[in-house]
Coordinates of C-alpha atoms in Angstrom, one line a residue:
Chain B
M25 CA -16.4 -1.5 17.8
A26 CA -17.4 -0.6 14.2
I27 CA -21.1 -0.5 13.6
I28 CA -20.5 -0.5 9.8
E29 CA -17.8 -2.4 8.0
T30 CA -17.2 -2.9 4.3
K31 CA -14.7 -5.3 2.9
N32 CA -13.6 -5.0 -0.7
L33 CA -17.0 -3.6 -1.5
S34 CA -17.6 -3.2 -5.2
R35 CA -20.7 -2.2 -7.3
L36 CA -20.3 -2.4 -11.0
Y37 CA -22.8 -1.2 -13.6
Q38 CA -23.0 -2.2 -17.3
D39 CA -23.4 0.8 -19.6
G40 CA -23.4 -0.6 -23.1
D41 CA -19.9 -2.0 -23.7
H42 CA -18.5 -0.2 -20.7
I43 CA -18.4 -1.4 -17.1
I44 CA -18.7 1.4 -14.6
H45 CA -17.1 0.9 -11.2
A46 CA -19.5 3.0 -9.1
V47 CA -17.9 1.6 -6.0
D48 CA -14.5 0.0 -6.3
K49 CA -13.0 -2.3 -3.6
V50 CA -13.9 0.0 -0.7
N51 CA -12.8 -1.0 2.8
L52 CA -14.4 1.2 5.4
E53 CA -15.2 1.1 9.1
I54 CA -17.5 3.6 10.9
E55 CA -17.7 3.7 14.7
A56 CA -20.7 4.4 16.7
G57 CA -21.2 8.1 17.5
E58 CA -19.5 9.4 14.4
F59 CA -20.7 12.4 12.4
T60 CA -19.4 11.4 9.1
A61 CA -19.6 13.2 5.7
I62 CA -19.0 11.3 2.5
V63 CA -18.0 13.9 0.0
G64 CA -16.9 13.9 -3.6
P65 CA -17.8 15.2 -7.1
S66 CA -21.0 14.2 -8.8
G67 CA -20.8 10.6 -10.1
S68 CA -18.0 9.7 -7.7
G69 CA -20.0 6.9 -6.1
K70 CA -21.2 8.6 -2.8
T71 CA -24.8 7.7 -3.2
T72 CA -24.0 4.1 -4.4
L73 CA -21.8 3.7 -1.3
L74 CA -24.6 5.0 0.9
N75 CA -27.2 2.7 -0.8
L76 CA -24.9 -0.3 -0.2
I77 CA -24.4 0.6 3.4
G78 CA -28.1 1.0 3.8
G79 CA -29.0 -2.3 2.2
L80 CA -30.9 -0.6 -0.6
D81 CA -28.5 -2.0 -3.2
S82 CA -26.6 -5.3 -3.5
P83 CA -22.9 -5.3 -4.0
T84 CA -21.3 -7.0 -7.0
E85 CA -18.5 -8.1 -4.8
G86 CA -17.4 -7.7 -1.2
E87 CA -19.2 -7.5 2.1
V88 CA -21.3 -5.1 4.1
I89 CA -21.5 -5.8 7.8
V90 CA -23.9 -3.7 9.9
D91 CA -24.2 -4.3 13.6
G92 CA -22.2 -7.5 13.1
K93 CA -24.7 -8.8 10.5
A94 CA -23.6 -9.5 6.9
I95 CA -26.5 -7.6 5.2
H96 CA -25.5 -8.4 1.7
K97 CA -26.5 -12.0 2.4
L98 CA -30.0 -11.2 3.6
K99 CA -33.1 -12.0 1.5
D100 CA -35.5 -9.2 0.5
N101 CA -37.9 -9.4 3.4
A102 CA -35.2 -10.0 6.0
L103 CA -33.4 -7.0 4.6
I104 CA -36.5 -4.8 4.7
N105 CA -36.9 -5.8 8.3
F106 CA -33.3 -5.2 9.1
R107 CA -33.5 -1.7 7.7
L108 CA -36.6 -1.0 9.8
Q109 CA -34.9 -2.1 13.0
H110 CA -31.3 -0.8 12.5
I111 CA -31.2 2.1 9.9
G112 CA -32.7 5.5 9.8
F113 CA -33.0 7.3 6.5
V114 CA -33.2 11.0 5.6
F115 CA -33.8 11.7 1.9
Q116 CA -32.9 14.7 -0.1
A117 CA -36.5 15.3 -1.1
Y118 CA -37.9 14.7 2.4
N119 CA -40.2 12.0 1.1
L120 CA -42.8 12.2 3.9
I121 CA -46.2 10.6 3.4
P122 CA -48.3 13.5 2.2
V123 CA -51.6 12.1 3.6
L124 CA -50.3 11.8 7.2
S125 CA -49.6 14.6 9.7
A126 CA -46.1 15.3 11.0
Q127 CA -46.8 13.2 14.1
E128 CA -48.3 10.4 12.1
N129 CA -45.3 10.3 9.8
V130 CA -43.0 9.9 12.7
E131 CA -45.3 7.3 14.3
F132 CA -45.6 5.4 11.0
I133 CA -42.1 3.8 11.4
M134 CA -43.0 2.7 15.0
L135 CA -46.2 1.3 13.7
L136 CA -44.3 -0.9 11.3
Q137 CA -42.3 -2.1 14.4
N138 CA -45.6 -2.9 16.2
A139 CA -44.9 -0.4 19.0
S140 CA -47.9 0.4 21.3
A141 CA -50.1 3.4 20.6
R142 CA -48.9 5.1 23.8
E143 CA -45.2 4.5 23.1
R144 CA -45.7 5.8 19.5
K145 CA -47.4 8.9 20.6
T146 CA -44.9 9.7 23.4
R147 CA -41.8 9.1 21.3
A148 CA -43.2 10.9 18.2
Q149 CA -44.0 14.0 20.3
E150 CA -40.6 13.9 22.0
L151 CA -38.8 13.6 18.7
L152 CA -40.8 16.4 17.1
K153 CA -40.1 18.5 20.1
A154 CA -36.4 17.7 19.8
V155 CA -36.4 19.0 16.3
G156 CA -38.4 22.1 17.3
L157 CA -41.7 21.2 15.7
E158 CA -44.0 20.8 18.7
A159 CA -46.3 23.4 17.3
Q160 CA -46.5 21.7 13.9
M161 CA -47.2 18.1 15.0
H162 CA -50.6 17.9 13.5
K163 CA -49.8 19.6 10.2
R164 CA -49.5 17.7 7.0
P165 CA -46.3 18.0 4.9
A166 CA -47.9 20.4 2.4
E167 CA -48.5 22.8 5.3
L168 CA -44.8 22.8 6.3
S169 CA -41.8 24.5 4.9
G170 CA -39.0 22.5 3.3
G171 CA -36.8 22.9 6.4
Q172 CA -39.6 21.8 8.6
Q173 CA -40.3 18.8 6.5
Q174 CA -36.7 17.8 6.6
R175 CA -36.8 18.1 10.4
V176 CA -39.8 15.8 10.5
A177 CA -37.8 13.4 8.2
V178 CA -35.0 13.5 10.8
A179 CA -37.5 12.8 13.6
R180 CA -38.9 9.9 11.6
A181 CA -35.5 8.5 10.9
L182 CA -34.8 8.4 14.7
A183 CA -38.2 7.0 15.6
S184 CA -37.2 3.4 15.2
K185 CA -34.2 3.9 17.5
P186 CA -31.7 3.0 14.7
S187 CA -28.1 2.2 15.1
F188 CA -27.3 5.0 12.7
V189 CA -28.9 7.5 10.3
L190 CA -28.0 7.7 6.6
A191 CA -28.7 11.0 5.0
D192 CA -28.3 11.7 1.3
E193 CA -27.7 15.4 0.6
P194 CA -30.1 16.3 3.4
T195 CA -29.6 20.0 2.9
A196 CA -29.6 20.1 -0.9
N197 CA -33.1 21.5 -1.1
L198 CA -32.9 23.9 1.9
D199 CA -32.0 27.6 2.3
S200 CA -29.2 28.7 4.5
K201 CA -31.3 29.3 7.6
S202 CA -33.0 26.0 7.4
T203 CA -29.7 24.3 6.7
E204 CA -28.1 25.8 9.8
D205 CA -31.2 24.9 11.9
L206 CA -31.1 21.3 10.6
L207 CA -27.4 20.9 11.2
D208 CA -27.7 22.3 14.7
I209 CA -30.4 19.7 15.5
M210 CA -28.5 16.8 14.0
H211 CA -25.2 17.9 15.6
K212 CA -26.9 18.2 19.0
L213 CA -28.5 14.8 18.7
N214 CA -25.0 13.4 17.8
Q215 CA -23.3 15.2 20.6
E216 CA -25.8 14.7 23.4
E217 CA -27.4 11.4 22.5
G218 CA -24.5 9.8 20.6
I219 CA -26.5 9.2 17.4
T220 CA -24.4 8.2 14.4
F221 CA -25.0 10.2 11.3
I222 CA -23.5 9.5 7.9
F223 CA -24.1 12.0 5.1
S224 CA -23.4 12.3 1.5
T225 CA -23.0 15.9 0.7
H226 CA -21.6 18.7 -1.4
D227 CA -22.5 21.3 1.2
Q228 CA -19.4 22.9 2.8
R229 CA -21.5 23.8 5.9
V230 CA -22.2 20.1 6.5
I231 CA -18.6 19.2 5.8
D232 CA -17.4 21.8 8.3
R233 CA -19.5 20.2 11.1
A234 CA -18.4 16.6 10.3
S235 CA -16.2 14.8 12.7
R236 CA -14.9 12.6 9.9
I237 CA -14.7 13.2 6.2
I238 CA -14.5 10.5 3.6
Y239 CA -13.5 11.7 0.2
V240 CA -14.7 9.5 -2.7
E241 CA -13.6 9.7 -6.3
D242 CA -14.1 7.2 -9.1
G243 CA -15.7 4.8 -6.6
Q244 CA -12.7 4.7 -4.4
I245 CA -11.9 6.3 -1.1
K246 CA -9.1 8.8 -1.7
E247 CA -9.1 10.5 1.6
N248 CA -10.3 9.4 5.0
H249 CA -9.7 11.6 8.1
Chain S
M9 CA -53.0 -3.5 9.1
K10 CA -54.9 -0.6 10.7
T11 CA -52.3 1.8 9.3
V12 CA -52.6 0.3 5.9
F13 CA -56.4 0.9 5.9
K14 CA -55.9 4.4 7.2
I15 CA -53.3 5.4 4.7
A16 CA -55.2 3.7 1.9
W17 CA -58.4 5.6 2.8
R18 CA -56.5 8.9 2.7
N19 CA -54.7 8.0 -0.4
I20 CA -57.9 7.6 -2.4
W21 CA -58.9 11.2 -1.5
R22 CA -55.6 12.7 -2.7
N23 CA -57.0 13.2 -6.1
K24 CA -60.7 13.8 -5.2
L25 CA -61.9 14.4 -8.7
R26 CA -60.3 11.2 -10.1
S27 CA -61.6 9.0 -7.3
A28 CA -65.0 10.6 -7.5
V29 CA -65.1 9.9 -11.3
V30 CA -64.2 6.2 -10.7
V31 CA -66.7 5.9 -7.9
C32 CA -69.4 7.5 -10.0
S33 CA -68.6 5.3 -13.0
I34 CA -68.9 2.2 -10.8
F35 CA -72.1 3.4 -9.3
L36 CA -73.7 4.2 -12.7
G37 CA -72.4 1.1 -14.4
I38 CA -73.8 -1.2 -11.7
W39 CA -77.0 0.7 -11.5
A40 CA -77.5 0.7 -15.2
G41 CA -76.5 -2.9 -15.5
I42 CA -78.9 -4.1 -12.9
F43 CA -81.7 -1.9 -14.2
V44 CA -81.3 -3.1 -17.7
S45 CA -81.2 -6.7 -16.4
A46 CA -84.4 -6.0 -14.4
F47 CA -86.0 -4.6 -17.5
S48 CA -85.1 -7.6 -19.6
F49 CA -86.1 -10.0 -16.8
G50 CA -89.4 -8.2 -16.3
L51 CA -90.1 -8.1 -20.0
N52 CA -89.4 -11.9 -20.3
E53 CA -91.6 -12.7 -17.3
Q54 CA -94.4 -10.6 -18.7
R55 CA -94.1 -12.3 -22.1
K56 CA -94.1 -15.7 -20.4
E57 CA -97.1 -14.8 -18.1
S58 CA -99.0 -13.4 -21.1
M59 CA -98.4 -16.5 -23.2
I60 CA -99.4 -18.8 -20.3
R61 CA -102.5 -16.7 -19.5
N62 CA -103.6 -16.0 -23.0
Q63 CA -102.6 -19.1 -24.9
I64 CA -101.0 -22.1 -23.4
S65 CA -101.9 -22.3 -19.7
H66 CA -99.7 -24.3 -17.3
I67 CA -101.0 -27.7 -18.4
Q68 CA -102.8 -28.9 -21.5
I69 CA -104.4 -32.3 -22.0
H70 CA -105.1 -33.8 -25.4
N71 CA -105.8 -37.0 -27.2
S72 CA -102.3 -38.2 -27.9
T73 CA -102.9 -38.4 -31.6
W74 CA -104.3 -34.9 -31.8
L75 CA -100.8 -33.5 -31.1
D76 CA -99.6 -34.9 -34.5
Q77 CA -102.8 -34.7 -36.5
K78 CA -105.0 -31.8 -35.4
E79 CA -108.1 -33.3 -36.8
V80 CA -111.6 -33.0 -35.4
A81 CA -112.0 -36.7 -34.8
Y82 CA -109.2 -36.9 -32.2
T83 CA -111.2 -36.0 -29.1
F84 CA -111.2 -37.5 -25.7
S85 CA -113.8 -37.9 -23.0
A86 CA -113.5 -35.1 -20.4
T87 CA -115.6 -36.8 -17.7
A88 CA -112.9 -38.6 -15.8
V89 CA -110.3 -35.8 -16.1
D90 CA -113.0 -33.3 -15.2
D91 CA -113.7 -35.2 -12.0
Y92 CA -110.1 -35.4 -11.1
L93 CA -109.3 -31.8 -11.7
N94 CA -112.5 -30.6 -10.0
K95 CA -111.2 -32.0 -6.6
D96 CA -107.7 -30.8 -6.9
P97 CA -107.0 -27.7 -4.6
R98 CA -103.8 -26.8 -6.4
L99 CA -105.8 -25.7 -9.5
K100 CA -106.7 -22.1 -10.0
A101 CA -108.9 -22.7 -13.0
Y102 CA -109.4 -25.1 -15.9
A103 CA -111.6 -25.3 -18.9
T104 CA -112.4 -27.6 -21.7
R105 CA -112.1 -26.6 -25.4
S106 CA -113.2 -27.8 -28.7
K107 CA -111.3 -26.8 -31.8
A108 CA -111.7 -26.8 -35.6
S109 CA -109.6 -25.5 -38.4
G110 CA -111.4 -23.9 -41.2
M111 CA -112.2 -20.7 -43.1
V112 CA -113.9 -17.5 -42.2
S113 CA -115.6 -15.4 -44.8
S114 CA -117.6 -12.3 -45.3
A115 CA -118.6 -10.4 -48.4
H116 CA -115.2 -8.7 -48.3
Y117 CA -112.7 -11.2 -47.2
S118 CA -112.1 -14.9 -46.8
G119 CA -109.2 -16.4 -44.8
A120 CA -108.0 -19.3 -42.6
A121 CA -109.4 -19.5 -39.1
Q122 CA -108.9 -21.4 -35.9
I123 CA -112.3 -21.9 -34.4
I124 CA -112.2 -22.4 -30.7
G125 CA -115.2 -23.6 -28.8
V126 CA -115.1 -22.4 -25.2
N127 CA -117.2 -22.8 -22.1
P128 CA -117.8 -19.1 -21.4
N129 CA -117.7 -19.2 -17.6
A130 CA -114.8 -21.6 -17.3
E131 CA -112.8 -19.8 -20.0
A132 CA -113.3 -16.4 -18.3
A133 CA -111.8 -17.9 -15.1
L134 CA -108.9 -19.5 -17.0
S135 CA -107.9 -17.0 -19.6
N136 CA -108.4 -13.3 -19.9
L137 CA -110.6 -13.6 -23.0
E138 CA -113.4 -11.6 -21.4
E139 CA -111.0 -8.8 -20.4
K140 CA -109.6 -8.6 -23.9
L141 CA -113.0 -7.5 -25.3
T142 CA -112.9 -4.0 -26.6
E143 CA -116.3 -3.9 -28.1
G144 CA -119.5 -5.9 -27.7
E145 CA -120.5 -8.6 -25.1
Y146 CA -118.9 -11.7 -23.9
F147 CA -121.1 -14.5 -25.1
P148 CA -124.6 -13.1 -24.3
E149 CA -127.1 -15.7 -23.1
K150 CA -129.6 -14.7 -25.8
G151 CA -129.0 -15.3 -29.5
R152 CA -127.7 -18.1 -31.6
N153 CA -124.2 -18.8 -32.7
P154 CA -122.3 -15.9 -31.1
V155 CA -118.7 -15.4 -32.1
L156 CA -115.9 -13.2 -30.7
I157 CA -113.4 -12.2 -33.3
G158 CA -110.2 -10.2 -33.2
R159 CA -110.0 -6.5 -34.2
A160 CA -107.6 -7.3 -37.0
L161 CA -109.9 -9.9 -38.4
A162 CA -112.9 -7.6 -38.1
K163 CA -111.0 -5.0 -40.1
K164 CA -110.3 -7.5 -42.9
L165 CA -113.8 -8.8 -42.8
E166 CA -115.2 -5.3 -42.5
A167 CA -117.4 -6.7 -39.8
K168 CA -118.9 -4.9 -36.9
I169 CA -120.9 -5.9 -33.8
G170 CA -123.9 -7.7 -35.1
S171 CA -122.4 -8.6 -38.5
R172 CA -122.9 -12.1 -39.8
I173 CA -119.9 -14.1 -40.9
I174 CA -119.6 -17.6 -42.3
L175 CA -117.5 -20.3 -40.8
N176 CA -116.6 -23.3 -42.9
F177 CA -114.9 -26.4 -41.5
S178 CA -115.2 -30.2 -41.7
D179 CA -116.8 -32.4 -39.0
G180 CA -115.4 -35.7 -37.7
Q181 CA -116.7 -37.6 -40.7
G182 CA -115.1 -35.2 -43.2
N183 CA -118.3 -33.4 -44.1
I184 CA -118.0 -29.7 -44.9
I185 CA -120.0 -27.7 -42.5
S186 CA -120.9 -24.1 -43.2
S187 CA -122.6 -22.1 -40.6
A188 CA -123.4 -18.4 -40.0
F189 CA -122.3 -16.8 -36.8
K190 CA -123.1 -13.4 -35.4
V191 CA -120.2 -11.1 -34.3
K192 CA -121.0 -10.3 -30.6
G193 CA -117.6 -9.1 -29.5
L194 CA -114.3 -7.8 -30.7
Y195 CA -111.2 -8.6 -28.8
K196 CA -107.7 -7.2 -28.7
D197 CA -104.9 -9.6 -28.4
V198 CA -101.2 -9.1 -27.7
S199 CA -100.5 -10.1 -31.2
S200 CA -102.3 -9.0 -34.4
K201 CA -101.6 -12.4 -35.9
M202 CA -103.6 -14.0 -33.1
E203 CA -106.4 -11.5 -33.6
E204 CA -106.6 -12.6 -37.3
L205 CA -106.5 -16.3 -36.6
N206 CA -108.5 -17.1 -33.5
L207 CA -112.3 -17.0 -33.3
Y208 CA -114.1 -17.9 -30.2
V209 CA -117.5 -19.6 -30.2
R210 CA -119.6 -21.4 -27.6
Q211 CA -118.3 -24.9 -27.1
S212 CA -121.8 -26.4 -27.2
D213 CA -122.5 -24.7 -30.6
L214 CA -119.3 -26.0 -32.1
Q215 CA -119.8 -29.5 -30.7
T216 CA -123.2 -29.6 -32.2
L217 CA -121.9 -28.6 -35.5
L218 CA -119.1 -31.1 -35.4
G219 CA -121.4 -33.9 -34.3
L220 CA -119.7 -34.4 -31.0
E221 CA -121.2 -35.2 -27.7
S222 CA -120.8 -32.6 -24.9
V223 CA -118.1 -34.7 -23.1
Q224 CA -116.0 -35.1 -26.2
V225 CA -113.4 -32.3 -26.2
H226 CA -110.1 -31.6 -27.9
E227 CA -108.4 -29.9 -25.1
I228 CA -108.4 -29.2 -21.3
A229 CA -106.3 -26.3 -20.2
A230 CA -105.4 -25.8 -16.6
L231 CA -103.9 -23.0 -14.6
L232 CA -102.2 -23.7 -11.2
K233 CA -101.8 -21.5 -8.2
E234 CA -98.1 -22.3 -7.7
D235 CA -95.5 -22.9 -10.5
A236 CA -93.8 -25.5 -8.3
D237 CA -96.9 -27.8 -8.6
I238 CA -96.9 -27.8 -12.4
E239 CA -94.6 -30.7 -13.0
I240 CA -95.9 -32.7 -10.1
L241 CA -99.5 -32.4 -11.3
Q242 CA -98.4 -33.2 -14.8
Q243 CA -96.8 -36.5 -13.6
E244 CA -99.8 -37.4 -11.5
L245 CA -102.2 -36.8 -14.4
Q246 CA -100.0 -38.8 -16.8
A247 CA -100.0 -41.7 -14.3
N248 CA -103.8 -41.6 -13.9
F249 CA -104.5 -41.0 -17.6
P250 CA -101.8 -42.8 -19.5
A251 CA -103.7 -42.7 -22.8
L252 CA -103.8 -38.9 -22.9
A253 CA -101.0 -36.5 -23.7
I254 CA -100.4 -34.3 -20.7
Q255 CA -98.0 -31.4 -21.4
S256 CA -96.6 -28.6 -19.3
W257 CA -96.2 -25.2 -20.7
K258 CA -92.5 -25.9 -21.2
Q259 CA -93.3 -28.8 -23.5
I260 CA -96.1 -26.9 -25.3
S261 CA -93.8 -23.9 -25.9
P262 CA -90.1 -25.0 -25.7
E263 CA -88.9 -21.7 -27.1
L264 CA -90.6 -19.9 -24.2
A265 CA -89.1 -22.4 -21.7
Y266 CA -85.7 -22.0 -23.2
A267 CA -85.9 -18.2 -23.0
D268 CA -86.9 -18.5 -19.4
E269 CA -84.0 -20.9 -18.7
I270 CA -81.3 -18.8 -20.3
M271 CA -82.6 -15.5 -19.0
T272 CA -80.7 -15.6 -15.7
Q273 CA -77.5 -16.5 -17.5
M274 CA -78.1 -13.7 -20.0
L275 CA -78.5 -11.3 -17.1
Y276 CA -75.2 -12.4 -15.5
I277 CA -73.5 -12.0 -18.9
I278 CA -74.9 -8.4 -19.2
I279 CA -73.7 -7.5 -15.8
G280 CA -70.4 -9.3 -16.3
I281 CA -69.7 -7.3 -19.5
I282 CA -70.4 -4.1 -17.7
M283 CA -68.2 -5.1 -14.8
L284 CA -65.4 -6.1 -17.1
A285 CA -65.5 -2.6 -18.6
L286 CA -65.5 -1.1 -15.2
S287 CA -62.6 -3.2 -14.0
F288 CA -60.5 -1.8 -16.8
G289 CA -61.4 1.7 -15.6
I290 CA -60.4 0.7 -12.1
I291 CA -57.1 -0.8 -13.2
N292 CA -56.3 2.3 -15.2
T293 CA -56.9 4.6 -12.3
M294 CA -55.0 2.5 -9.8
L295 CA -52.1 2.1 -12.2
M296 CA -51.9 5.8 -12.6
A297 CA -52.0 6.2 -8.8
V298 CA -49.2 3.7 -8.4
L299 CA -47.0 5.2 -11.1
E300 CA -47.6 8.7 -9.7
R301 CA -46.5 7.5 -6.3
R302 CA -43.5 5.4 -7.3
K303 CA -41.1 7.5 -5.3
E304 CA -43.3 7.4 -2.2
L305 CA -43.9 3.7 -2.5
G306 CA -40.1 3.2 -2.9
M307 CA -39.5 5.3 0.2
L308 CA -41.9 3.2 2.1
M309 CA -40.0 0.0 1.2
C310 CA -36.7 1.8 2.0
V311 CA -37.7 2.7 5.5
G312 CA -39.0 -0.8 6.2
M313 CA -42.6 -1.3 5.0
S314 CA -42.7 -4.9 3.7
R315 CA -43.7 -5.6 0.2
T316 CA -46.8 -7.5 1.5
K317 CA -48.0 -4.3 3.2
V318 CA -47.4 -2.2 0.1
F319 CA -49.3 -4.8 -1.9
S320 CA -52.1 -4.8 0.7
M321 CA -52.3 -1.0 0.7
I322 CA -52.9 -0.8 -3.1
M323 CA -55.4 -3.7 -2.9
V324 CA -57.3 -1.9 -0.1
E325 CA -57.3 1.4 -2.0
T326 CA -58.9 -0.4 -5.0
F327 CA -61.4 -2.0 -2.7
Y328 CA -62.3 1.3 -1.2
L329 CA -63.1 2.7 -4.6
A330 CA -65.2 -0.3 -5.6
L331 CA -66.9 -0.6 -2.2
L332 CA -68.0 3.1 -2.3
G333 CA -69.5 2.8 -5.8
G334 CA -70.6 -0.8 -5.9
P335 CA -73.1 -1.1 -2.9
L336 CA -74.4 2.4 -3.7
G337 CA -75.1 1.3 -7.3
I338 CA -76.8 -1.9 -6.1
L339 CA -78.9 -0.1 -3.5
F340 CA -80.0 2.5 -5.9
A341 CA -80.7 -0.1 -8.5
Y342 CA -82.8 -2.0 -6.0
Y343 CA -84.8 1.1 -5.3
S344 CA -85.2 1.9 -9.0
V345 CA -86.4 -1.6 -9.8
W346 CA -88.8 -1.5 -6.8
Q347 CA -90.2 1.8 -8.0
G348 CA -90.4 0.6 -11.6
S349 CA -92.1 -2.6 -10.6
K350 CA -94.9 -0.6 -9.0
S351 CA -95.5 2.0 -11.6
G352 CA -94.2 0.2 -14.7
L353 CA -92.4 1.8 -17.7
D354 CA -94.8 2.9 -20.3
L355 CA -93.4 2.2 -23.8
A356 CA -96.5 3.2 -25.6
A357 CA -94.4 4.6 -28.5
F358 CA -93.3 1.0 -29.2
S359 CA -96.6 -0.7 -28.4
D360 CA -97.2 -2.0 -31.9
G361 CA -93.8 -3.6 -32.2
L362 CA -94.0 -5.0 -28.7
A363 CA -97.5 -6.4 -29.5
T364 CA -96.1 -8.4 -32.4
Y365 CA -94.0 -10.3 -29.9
G366 CA -96.9 -10.7 -27.5
I367 CA -95.6 -8.1 -25.0
D368 CA -97.7 -5.5 -23.3
S369 CA -96.5 -1.8 -23.7
V370 CA -96.1 -1.3 -20.0
I371 CA -93.0 -3.1 -18.7
Y372 CA -92.6 -3.9 -15.1
P373 CA -88.9 -4.4 -14.2
A374 CA -88.3 -7.3 -11.8
L375 CA -85.3 -9.3 -10.6
P376 CA -85.0 -12.2 -8.3
T377 CA -83.3 -11.3 -5.0
S378 CA -80.6 -13.9 -5.7
F379 CA -79.4 -11.7 -8.6
Y380 CA -78.6 -8.8 -6.2
W381 CA -76.5 -11.2 -4.1
G382 CA -74.9 -12.6 -7.2
T383 CA -74.1 -9.1 -8.4
T384 CA -72.6 -8.2 -5.0
L385 CA -70.3 -11.2 -5.3
L386 CA -69.4 -10.3 -8.9
V387 CA -68.4 -6.8 -7.7
F388 CA -66.2 -8.3 -5.0
I389 CA -64.5 -10.7 -7.5
M390 CA -64.2 -8.0 -10.1
T391 CA -62.5 -5.7 -7.6
L392 CA -60.2 -8.4 -6.4
L393 CA -59.1 -9.1 -10.0
A394 CA -58.8 -5.4 -10.9
A395 CA -56.7 -4.7 -7.8
I396 CA -54.1 -7.4 -8.4
Y397 CA -52.4 -5.9 -11.4
P398 CA -51.7 -2.4 -10.0
A399 CA -50.8 -4.0 -6.6
R400 CA -48.3 -6.3 -8.4
R401 CA -46.8 -3.3 -10.2
A402 CA -46.3 -1.6 -6.8
L403 CA -44.7 -4.8 -5.6
K404 CA -42.2 -4.9 -8.4
L405 CA -40.9 -1.4 -7.8
N406 CA -37.2 -1.2 -7.0
P407 CA -36.8 1.2 -4.1
V408 CA -33.4 2.5 -5.3
E409 CA -34.6 3.1 -8.8
T410 CA -37.7 4.9 -7.6
L411 CA -35.8 7.2 -5.3
R412 CA -32.6 7.3 -7.4
T413 CA -31.0 8.4 -4.2
I414 CA -31.6 7.1 -0.7

């Protein structure tokens, strides 16, 4: 069963007299356990599509159904709560909370879910161990390298036990070694624990690891295999 | 909420210098505001006490016609009132006075004078006339017609201790009386105008010259132990002696009573203005903090932090800043006022100017305790209001726009 489904999904923007079709009548289904890369040139609509799937943006037309729920119909607070419970996010610029340690950053999401202190601590430590950061748990983001920060971001994204993880150009700011390490971790989590990852990327190394590639151009899906 | 408090606390120390500057400005603003208020309040209290002690007392009793026409003839018999007051335990002191308006002259100067006949012992207990003497003796037992004059008048008359001066005034029948008095003492008053105008003679001497009996007086002035009893005693006296005019200090000197009444409001206005200025500083700082962290706040909303929590976090950050500086400022101000109230602030350089307004050159800051509580409440309200705008700005952030990408 598809965990994500879009039906005639469109997002239009007004730019002066022009209407831009950032996403244009996209029909898409993503199954659980996929390791999907959304690729395409700059301005093709990759990020807008990811924003719509993640409930961060509202469609002009069409539907977004996640875990059987039509999220485009949800009100603001309900949508925020839905994101918290169902979707993990990894950002290009890591976006960790600078005043919290790596472990606290991971625990933060569980705190928002009202998890117990013991559960938070155990899971945060497990996740940080899974991404190879058991020695850096108590360091703040400024004390970590870019690759390490992005691994914390992956651990944080998984902390809420989401249905899937959306990652926007997660390797864009990383060097080759860090990119390989991060991809290894995410691929392992996908293979061994069945976690669904959906990336937007330009990076050929990410594309090479993907189980499915969706090519987007001018807001439309041109290839899907 | 615990996380919100924790993150908020750490957030305010991200930019230590900026937070420290805001905390210091709140601290200094509140400290200065309270201290200036205490200075003003203390100054006003001293002026009031000085006026009451030196001139008007708490209660004055007169022949009701004397209030409109201050003529020698409008006396009243002090016997019944004297008996009444003598038994009242609420009184600290009281004294009878006789008064006459006239002229004072010497070989060098001649001018208007208010001649006040006092009972030396009772007057010493009531007012600080004896303490105000800078030269000479306070109504020595020996010698005829002693007079105490102010230093300013002595200068104009070119009179010294032992000099003779002439007092001219009319008696109850309109006859002009001219009598020689011997200067026995010079006094210093809070106001040079008072020094020039008022002369003190023995009441018995003045009554004799005016042709009045010893029980016929123009004024009884009374000082009470407790301020709260003033109006009560005034009403009791009025009920017992309806033919007399019984006035409290507030009626005798309405401008002094008005200054006393509006003082507290003035103090809150002073502190309110300071806090308004401080609140703009807080708003500015928190707004900068919000705008600098747009991306982070957007991320928090993306991953599932509710807008209510984001709003609360900014509110809490603002409160932390104010609650660090505010209570510190209030406590330090309390200590400064306490110290100042013991040692006083010597404004000797301005003593002449202050004396013109009847104020001593050493000012003792003072504030009612309620003012500290009021200020604490104002700090709380000011912080609440200052926090709302930056927090609302955070609330209105669009996560997608702040992150541009997810």
